[in-house]
mmCIF file of C-alpha atoms and ligand atoms in Angstrom:
data_model
loop_
_atom_site.group_PDB
_atom_site.id
_atom_site.type_symbol
_atom_site.label_atom_id
_atom_site.label_comp_id
_atom_site.label_asym_id
_atom_site.label_seq_id
_atom_site.Cartn_x
_atom_site.Cartn_y
_atom_site.Cartn_z
ATOM 1 C CA MET A 1 103.111 252.917 141.226
ATOM 2 C CA LYS A 2 106.986 253.959 142.342
ATOM 3 C CA THR A 3 109.825 251.332 140.929
ATOM 4 C CA ALA A 4 113.384 251.287 140.017
ATOM 5 C CA VAL A 5 114.266 248.497 137.740
ATOM 6 C CA VAL A 6 117.573 247.017 138.018
ATOM 7 C CA THR A 7 118.875 244.482 135.705
ATOM 8 C CA GLY A 8 122.021 242.081 136.763
ATOM 9 C CA ALA A 9 119.958 241.371 139.820
ATOM 10 C CA SER A 10 121.062 238.015 140.447
ATOM 11 C CA SER A 11 124.744 239.108 141.696
ATOM 12 C CA GLY A 12 127.515 241.675 142.563
ATOM 13 C CA MET A 13 126.409 245.170 141.626
ATOM 14 C CA GLY A 14 123.137 244.778 140.704
ATOM 15 C CA ARG A 15 122.063 242.619 143.320
ATOM 16 C CA GLU A 16 123.803 245.341 146.568
ATOM 17 C CA PHE A 17 121.761 247.939 143.925
ATOM 18 C CA VAL A 18 118.311 245.979 144.729
ATOM 19 C CA ARG A 19 119.460 245.433 148.622
ATOM 20 C CA GLN A 20 120.536 249.465 148.478
ATOM 21 C CA ILE A 21 117.909 251.476 146.325
ATOM 22 C CA GLY A 22 114.853 250.914 149.058
ATOM 23 C CA TYR A 23 117.567 253.248 151.770
ATOM 24 C CA PHE A 24 117.854 255.499 149.319
ATOM 25 C CA TYR A 25 113.830 255.663 147.853
ATOM 26 C CA ARG A 26 111.955 255.426 150.690
ATOM 27 C CA ASP A 27 108.637 254.776 149.120
ATOM 28 C CA LEU A 28 108.984 253.465 146.052
ATOM 29 C CA ASP A 29 106.755 250.171 145.688
ATOM 30 C CA GLU A 30 108.346 247.648 144.019
ATOM 31 C CA ILE A 31 111.909 246.166 142.178
ATOM 32 C CA TRP A 32 111.990 245.047 139.047
ATOM 33 C CA VAL A 33 114.758 242.507 138.889
ATOM 34 C CA ILE A 34 116.174 240.913 135.860
ATOM 35 C CA ALA A 35 118.716 238.425 135.334
ATOM 36 C CA ARG A 36 118.877 234.115 133.826
ATOM 37 C CA ARG A 37 119.136 233.076 137.497
ATOM 38 C CA LYS A 38 115.338 232.689 138.728
ATOM 39 C CA GLU A 39 116.612 230.591 142.343
ATOM 40 C CA ARG A 40 118.634 233.626 143.386
ATOM 41 C CA LEU A 41 115.879 236.280 142.468
ATOM 42 C CA GLU A 42 113.740 234.191 144.554
ATOM 43 C CA ARG A 43 116.074 234.551 147.368
ATOM 44 C CA LEU A 44 116.654 237.901 146.655
ATOM 45 C CA ALA A 45 113.091 238.605 146.623
ATOM 46 C CA GLU A 46 112.858 237.107 149.917
ATOM 47 C CA ASN A 47 115.483 239.437 152.066
ATOM 48 C CA SER A 48 114.372 242.455 150.741
ATOM 49 C CA ARG A 49 112.804 245.041 151.858
ATOM 50 C CA VAL A 50 110.410 246.103 149.115
ATOM 51 C CA GLN A 51 108.310 244.160 146.809
ATOM 52 C CA VAL A 52 110.283 242.683 144.244
ATOM 53 C CA ARG A 53 108.697 241.268 140.590
ATOM 54 C CA ILE A 54 111.230 239.106 138.780
ATOM 55 C CA PHE A 55 111.265 238.918 135.377
ATOM 56 C CA ASP A 56 113.809 236.198 134.602
ATOM 57 C CA GLY A 57 115.540 236.077 131.480
ATOM 58 C CA ASP A 58 117.770 236.402 128.796
ATOM 59 C CA LEU A 59 118.549 240.080 128.156
ATOM 60 C CA ARG A 60 119.779 239.165 124.559
ATOM 61 C CA LYS A 61 117.629 237.593 123.137
ATOM 62 C CA LYS A 62 113.232 238.070 122.885
ATOM 63 C CA PRO A 63 111.098 237.074 125.558
ATOM 64 C CA VAL A 64 112.385 238.537 129.006
ATOM 65 C CA TYR A 65 111.582 241.736 126.730
ATOM 66 C CA ARG A 66 107.919 240.576 126.152
ATOM 67 C CA LYS A 67 107.927 239.753 129.394
ATOM 68 C CA LEU A 68 108.621 243.340 130.118
ATOM 69 C CA TYR A 69 106.779 245.014 127.132
ATOM 70 C CA THR A 70 103.175 243.286 128.998
ATOM 71 C CA ALA A 71 103.701 245.223 132.629
ATOM 72 C CA LEU A 72 104.525 248.655 131.260
ATOM 73 C CA LYS A 73 102.078 248.637 129.155
ATOM 74 C CA GLU A 74 99.706 247.240 131.754
ATOM 75 C CA GLU A 75 100.830 248.899 134.737
ATOM 76 C CA HIS A 76 102.189 252.222 133.358
ATOM 77 C CA PRO A 77 104.725 252.577 136.548
ATOM 78 C CA ASP A 78 106.665 255.684 137.371
ATOM 79 C CA ILE A 79 110.328 254.499 137.139
ATOM 80 C CA ARG A 80 112.473 256.921 139.492
ATOM 81 C CA MET A 81 115.355 254.270 138.853
ATOM 82 C CA LEU A 82 116.302 252.163 136.003
ATOM 83 C CA VAL A 83 119.781 250.481 136.812
ATOM 84 C CA ASN A 84 121.295 248.691 134.222
ATOM 85 C CA GLY A 85 124.084 246.716 135.680
ATOM 86 C CA ALA A 86 124.160 243.248 133.297
ATOM 87 C CA GLY A 87 127.172 242.571 131.285
ATOM 88 C CA PHE A 88 130.426 240.578 131.578
ATOM 89 C CA GLY A 89 133.495 240.620 130.155
ATOM 90 C CA LYS A 90 136.003 237.790 129.193
ATOM 91 C CA SER A 91 139.897 238.434 129.493
ATOM 92 C CA GLY A 92 142.576 237.518 126.755
ATOM 93 C CA THR A 93 143.655 238.703 122.943
ATOM 94 C CA VAL A 94 140.436 239.117 120.364
ATOM 95 C CA GLU A 95 141.838 236.190 118.713
ATOM 96 C CA LYS A 96 143.004 234.470 121.276
ATOM 97 C CA ILE A 97 138.545 234.404 122.966
ATOM 98 C CA ALA A 98 138.049 233.513 118.910
ATOM 99 C CA GLY A 99 139.211 230.477 118.627
ATOM 100 C CA GLU A 100 137.567 229.304 122.148
ATOM 101 C CA ASP A 101 134.393 230.660 121.609
ATOM 102 C CA PRO A 102 133.359 232.260 117.888
ATOM 103 C CA LYS A 103 130.963 233.790 119.433
ATOM 104 C CA ILE A 104 131.325 235.639 122.948
ATOM 105 C CA GLN A 105 132.918 238.599 121.920
ATOM 106 C CA THR A 106 130.024 239.716 119.781
ATOM 107 C CA ASP A 107 127.719 238.358 122.794
ATOM 108 C CA MET A 108 129.197 240.591 125.212
ATOM 109 C CA VAL A 109 128.886 243.235 122.258
ATOM 110 C CA ASP A 110 124.928 242.393 121.901
ATOM 111 C CA LEU A 111 124.834 242.350 126.439
ATOM 112 C CA ASN A 112 127.167 245.512 128.094
ATOM 113 C CA CYS A 113 125.992 247.765 124.372
ATOM 114 C CA ARG A 114 122.245 246.272 122.809
ATOM 115 C CA ALA A 115 120.689 245.037 125.610
ATOM 116 C CA LEU A 116 121.705 247.982 127.939
ATOM 117 C CA THR A 117 120.108 250.466 124.519
ATOM 118 C CA ARG A 118 117.526 248.304 124.652
ATOM 119 C CA MET A 119 116.280 248.994 128.228
ATOM 120 C CA THR A 120 116.857 252.259 128.229
ATOM 121 C CA LEU A 121 114.806 253.167 124.685
ATOM 122 C CA MET A 122 111.590 250.390 127.215
ATOM 123 C CA CYS A 123 111.899 252.059 129.808
ATOM 124 C CA LEU A 124 111.637 256.161 129.041
ATOM 125 C CA PRO A 125 109.012 256.402 128.367
ATOM 126 C CA TYR A 126 107.889 255.333 131.495
ATOM 127 C CA MET A 127 110.842 257.909 133.978
ATOM 128 C CA SER A 128 109.544 261.212 134.730
ATOM 129 C CA ALA A 129 111.799 264.291 136.051
ATOM 130 C CA GLY A 130 113.367 263.552 138.735
ATOM 131 C CA SER A 131 114.728 259.528 137.666
ATOM 132 C CA ARG A 132 117.339 258.353 137.494
ATOM 133 C CA ILE A 133 119.763 255.944 134.983
ATOM 134 C CA ILE A 134 122.333 254.284 137.049
ATOM 135 C CA ASN A 135 124.739 252.858 134.129
ATOM 136 C CA LEU A 136 126.997 250.268 134.774
ATOM 137 C CA ALA A 137 130.476 250.779 132.986
ATOM 138 C CA SER A 138 133.586 250.659 133.995
ATOM 139 C CA ALA A 139 137.332 252.335 134.428
ATOM 140 C CA ALA A 140 137.900 250.194 131.106
ATOM 141 C CA ALA A 141 135.436 252.778 129.102
ATOM 142 C CA PHE A 142 138.305 255.639 129.635
ATOM 143 C CA CYS A 143 140.899 254.173 127.593
ATOM 144 C CA PRO A 144 142.053 250.536 124.936
ATOM 145 C CA GLN A 145 143.168 247.866 126.351
ATOM 146 C CA PRO A 146 144.619 245.101 125.194
ATOM 147 C CA SER A 147 144.035 242.115 126.275
ATOM 148 C CA PHE A 148 140.047 242.873 127.132
ATOM 149 C CA ALA A 149 139.540 244.655 124.093
ATOM 150 C CA VAL A 150 136.135 244.208 123.211
ATOM 151 C CA TYR A 151 135.184 244.468 126.824
ATOM 152 C CA ALA A 152 136.662 248.144 127.023
ATOM 153 C CA ALA A 153 135.768 249.201 124.231
ATOM 154 C CA THR A 154 132.327 248.299 125.285
ATOM 155 C CA LYS A 155 132.614 250.152 128.006
ATOM 156 C CA SER A 156 133.741 253.799 126.118
ATOM 157 C CA TYR A 157 129.849 253.105 124.520
ATOM 158 C CA VAL A 158 128.374 252.378 127.807
ATOM 159 C CA LEU A 159 129.951 255.708 128.810
ATOM 160 C CA SER A 160 129.583 258.415 125.880
ATOM 161 C CA PHE A 161 125.958 256.943 125.177
ATOM 162 C CA SER A 162 125.051 257.583 128.967
ATOM 163 C CA ARG A 163 127.026 261.343 128.936
ATOM 164 C CA GLY A 164 125.765 261.464 125.251
ATOM 165 C CA LEU A 165 122.105 260.738 126.839
ATOM 166 C CA GLY A 166 122.739 262.717 129.618
ATOM 167 C CA ALA A 167 122.858 265.620 127.980
ATOM 168 C CA GLU A 168 119.932 265.304 126.136
ATOM 169 C CA LEU A 169 117.901 264.220 129.265
ATOM 170 C CA GLN A 170 118.885 267.070 131.295
ATOM 171 C CA LYS A 171 115.580 269.333 129.978
ATOM 172 C CA ARG A 172 113.440 266.175 130.734
ATOM 173 C CA GLY A 173 114.909 266.639 135.152
ATOM 174 C CA ILE A 174 116.108 263.109 134.655
ATOM 175 C CA CYS A 175 119.714 262.568 135.564
ATOM 176 C CA VAL A 176 122.216 259.826 133.782
ATOM 177 C CA THR A 177 125.335 258.462 135.682
ATOM 178 C CA ALA A 178 128.104 256.025 133.886
ATOM 179 C CA VAL A 179 129.179 254.386 136.672
ATOM 180 C CA CYS A 180 133.411 253.027 136.349
ATOM 181 C CA PRO A 181 135.209 251.362 139.164
ATOM 182 C CA GLY A 182 137.936 249.566 138.682
ATOM 183 C CA PRO A 183 137.948 246.013 139.761
ATOM 184 C CA VAL A 184 135.152 245.051 141.965
ATOM 185 C CA ASP A 185 135.046 241.738 143.969
ATOM 186 C CA THR A 186 131.645 240.058 142.013
ATOM 187 C CA GLU A 187 131.670 236.029 140.500
ATOM 188 C CA PHE A 188 132.717 238.434 136.771
ATOM 189 C CA PHE A 189 135.731 237.056 137.545
ATOM 190 C CA THR A 190 135.306 233.615 137.016
ATOM 191 C CA VAL A 191 133.531 234.929 134.198
ATOM 192 C CA SER A 192 136.312 237.352 132.855
ATOM 193 C CA GLY A 193 139.052 234.802 133.653
ATOM 194 C CA ALA A 194 141.394 234.845 137.241
ATOM 195 C CA LEU A 195 142.586 238.491 137.738
ATOM 196 C CA ASN A 196 146.620 238.260 137.017
ATOM 197 C CA SER A 197 147.502 241.967 137.134
ATOM 198 C CA PRO A 198 149.136 242.808 141.290
ATOM 199 C CA LEU A 199 148.415 246.170 140.304
ATOM 200 C CA LYS A 200 144.577 245.530 139.809
ATOM 201 C CA LYS A 201 144.113 243.267 142.375
ATOM 202 C CA LEU A 202 145.615 245.741 144.595
ATOM 203 C CA THR A 203 142.729 247.991 144.259
ATOM 204 C CA MET A 204 139.870 245.110 144.170
ATOM 205 C CA ALA A 205 136.309 246.976 145.799
ATOM 206 C CA LYS A 206 133.316 245.539 147.598
ATOM 207 C CA ALA A 207 130.339 245.740 145.940
ATOM 208 C CA PRO A 208 128.267 247.535 148.313
ATOM 209 C CA GLN A 209 130.912 250.091 148.826
ATOM 210 C CA VAL A 210 131.085 250.734 145.206
ATOM 211 C CA VAL A 211 127.519 250.868 145.201
ATOM 212 C CA HIS A 212 126.705 252.954 148.170
ATOM 213 C CA GLN A 213 128.692 255.839 146.579
ATOM 214 C CA ALA A 214 126.984 255.491 143.087
ATOM 215 C CA LEU A 215 123.700 255.786 144.872
ATOM 216 C CA LYS A 216 125.104 259.063 145.734
ATOM 217 C CA ASP A 217 126.199 260.741 143.154
ATOM 218 C CA SER A 218 123.735 259.976 141.002
ATOM 219 C CA ARG A 219 121.519 261.658 144.053
ATOM 220 C CA LYS A 220 124.062 264.423 143.671
ATOM 221 C CA ARG A 221 123.007 263.905 139.798
ATOM 222 C CA LYS A 222 127.118 264.204 139.019
ATOM 223 C CA ALA A 223 127.367 262.316 134.757
ATOM 224 C CA LEU A 224 130.178 259.913 136.462
ATOM 225 C CA SER A 225 131.117 258.124 139.477
ATOM 226 C CA VAL A 226 134.260 256.727 140.532
ATOM 227 C CA PHE A 227 134.838 254.729 143.254
ATOM 228 C CA GLY A 228 138.845 255.591 145.307
ATOM 229 C CA LEU A 229 141.454 257.710 144.634
ATOM 230 C CA PRO A 230 143.465 255.149 142.495
ATOM 231 C CA MET A 231 140.031 255.230 139.798
ATOM 232 C CA LYS A 232 139.952 258.201 139.858
ATOM 233 C CA ALA A 233 143.950 259.093 139.711
ATOM 234 C CA VAL A 234 143.202 256.378 136.213
ATOM 235 C CA HIS A 235 140.725 258.847 134.971
ATOM 236 C CA VAL A 236 142.706 261.933 134.983
ATOM 237 C CA GLY A 237 146.038 260.135 133.190
ATOM 238 C CA THR A 238 143.983 258.640 130.998
ATOM 239 C CA LYS A 239 143.075 262.380 129.980
ATOM 240 C CA LEU A 240 146.011 263.710 129.815
ATOM 241 C CA ILE A 241 148.458 261.322 128.812
ATOM 242 C CA PRO A 242 148.225 260.002 124.744
ATOM 243 C CA HIS A 243 146.444 256.588 124.773
ATOM 244 C CA GLY A 244 149.169 255.261 122.118
ATOM 245 C CA LEU A 245 151.811 255.905 124.787
ATOM 246 C CA ILE A 246 149.593 254.012 127.662
ATOM 247 C CA LEU A 247 149.447 251.375 125.057
ATOM 248 C CA LYS A 248 152.895 250.386 124.608
ATOM 249 C CA ILE A 249 153.094 250.677 129.369
ATOM 250 C CA GLU A 250 150.513 248.477 129.208
ATOM 251 C CA GLU A 251 151.945 246.120 126.388
ATOM 252 C CA ARG A 252 155.110 246.563 129.004
ATOM 253 C CA LEU A 253 153.404 245.338 131.243
ATOM 254 C CA SER A 254 151.846 241.990 130.089
ATOM 255 C CA GLU A 255 154.706 241.108 128.726
HETATM 256 N N1 NAP B 301 133.067 243.316 139.295
HETATM 257 C C1 NAP B 301 134.569 244.327 138.270
HETATM 258 O O1 NAP B 301 135.099 244.288 138.180
HETATM 259 C C2 NAP B 301 133.180 245.669 137.544
HETATM 260 C C3 NAP B 301 134.302 246.384 137.556
HETATM 261 C C4 NAP B 301 133.571 247.235 136.764
HETATM 262 C C5 NAP B 301 132.653 247.237 136.339
HETATM 263 N N2 NAP B 301 132.165 246.368 135.964
HETATM 264 C C6 NAP B 301 130.954 245.794 135.184
HETATM 265 O O2 NAP B 301 129.491 245.852 136.367
HETATM 266 C C7 NAP B 301 127.897 244.824 135.945
HETATM 267 C C8 NAP B 301 127.874 244.499 137.135
HETATM 268 O O3 NAP B 301 128.768 243.096 136.877
HETATM 269 P P1 NAP B 301 129.017 242.658 138.466
HETATM 270 O O4 NAP B 301 130.831 243.203 139.294
HETATM 271 O O5 NAP B 301 128.685 242.754 139.674
HETATM 272 O O6 NAP B 301 129.754 241.240 137.391
HETATM 273 P P2 NAP B 301 128.668 239.531 138.692
HETATM 274 O O7 NAP B 301 128.476 239.553 139.585
HETATM 275 O O8 NAP B 301 129.034 238.742 137.421
HETATM 276 O O9 NAP B 301 127.005 239.850 137.090
HETATM 277 C C9 NAP B 301 126.537 240.885 136.453
HETATM 278 C C10 NAP B 301 124.827 239.926 136.335
HETATM 279 O O10 NAP B 301 124.310 240.022 134.874
HETATM 280 C C11 NAP B 301 123.967 238.913 134.678
HETATM 281 N N3 NAP B 301 123.805 239.153 133.582
HETATM 282 C C12 NAP B 301 124.620 238.359 132.875
HETATM 283 N N4 NAP B 301 124.920 238.113 130.957
HETATM 284 C C13 NAP B 301 123.427 238.143 131.379
HETATM 285 C C14 NAP B 301 122.035 237.811 130.021
HETATM 286 N N5 NAP B 301 122.263 237.563 129.132
HETATM 287 N N6 NAP B 301 121.011 238.081 130.537
HETATM 288 C C15 NAP B 301 120.382 239.045 131.946
HETATM 289 N N7 NAP B 301 120.592 238.487 132.934
HETATM 290 C C16 NAP B 301 123.006 238.499 132.529
HETATM 291 C C17 NAP B 301 124.515 238.115 135.726
HETATM 292 O O11 NAP B 301 123.039 237.276 136.337
HETATM 293 P P3 NAP B 301 122.144 235.878 135.865
HETATM 294 O O12 NAP B 301 124.428 234.966 135.369
HETATM 295 O O13 NAP B 301 121.829 235.554 136.625
HETATM 296 O O14 NAP B 301 122.144 236.155 134.186
HETATM 297 C C18 NAP B 301 124.444 238.883 136.618
HETATM 298 O O15 NAP B 301 123.297 239.230 137.914
HETATM 299 C C19 NAP B 301 128.892 244.644 134.517
HETATM 300 O O16 NAP B 301 128.297 245.468 133.971
HETATM 301 C C20 NAP B 301 130.178 244.663 134.341
HETATM 302 O O17 NAP B 301 130.439 244.551 132.665
HETATM 303 C C21 NAP B 301 132.405 244.974 136.869
#
């Protein structure tokens, strides 16, 4: 059974992947979707052209992995694509966020890094030559960010993990793409806090376009998918300019 597995499928880019994957993989039998909001996943399933199987649950907790483990063992799916889309951010200084919610930043590490790694390890034995992994990193992965410090660090992990894993899996013909967009218009900002940077507001992208680009880049076996000219410029800039200097500029801009 040819399957795609998508985490974070109840909204934003994850949901968009579910909507678009069927057009890129015409012979998919099922898409397995994971997120906490079951009713959202049910609505997505009703409108999907590919059969959708729902695994509702919190990726920071064990039960959803048990359900997935059982399904994998019983069905031995041929996983053609894994999209690790679940993730969240929280803006503010590390101390301010910790004062408001002492657990949320470690929860962020658990979801953005640990859950993504765990999902990858669970799915890999069911992937073969031509399969693809798409990991939602962020342009925040390119350099440290004050007032988004933990989030940017988790995304640097995702980018580094994706590139290292991609190099390892080349021999098996499995391609790993890290998707690194700038701001994308999704529910992300309901959780992270509203955008107050005019520059970020100006470069806000649309989820369908970012996802379309990511699927095209994955098909071309690219290790990195960076949407739009502004973020491509940011990517080059963060390679050329020392990060100490970028941090100073970022501090100035936030004053
Ligand atoms: N939007 C941006 O500006 C932007 C830019 C760069 C990268 N990204 C990254 O892209 C990915 C997708 O973000 P998005 O913009 O599409 O945000 P979104 O609309 O808020 O979607 C986040 C998804 O993650 C799921 N999720 C959150 N916590 C979860 C948990 N504990 N267990 C299982 N699922 C969980 C949510 O589902 P439930 O709430 O139903 O569980 C939702 O489906 C994230 O990794 C984000 O860091 C976003």
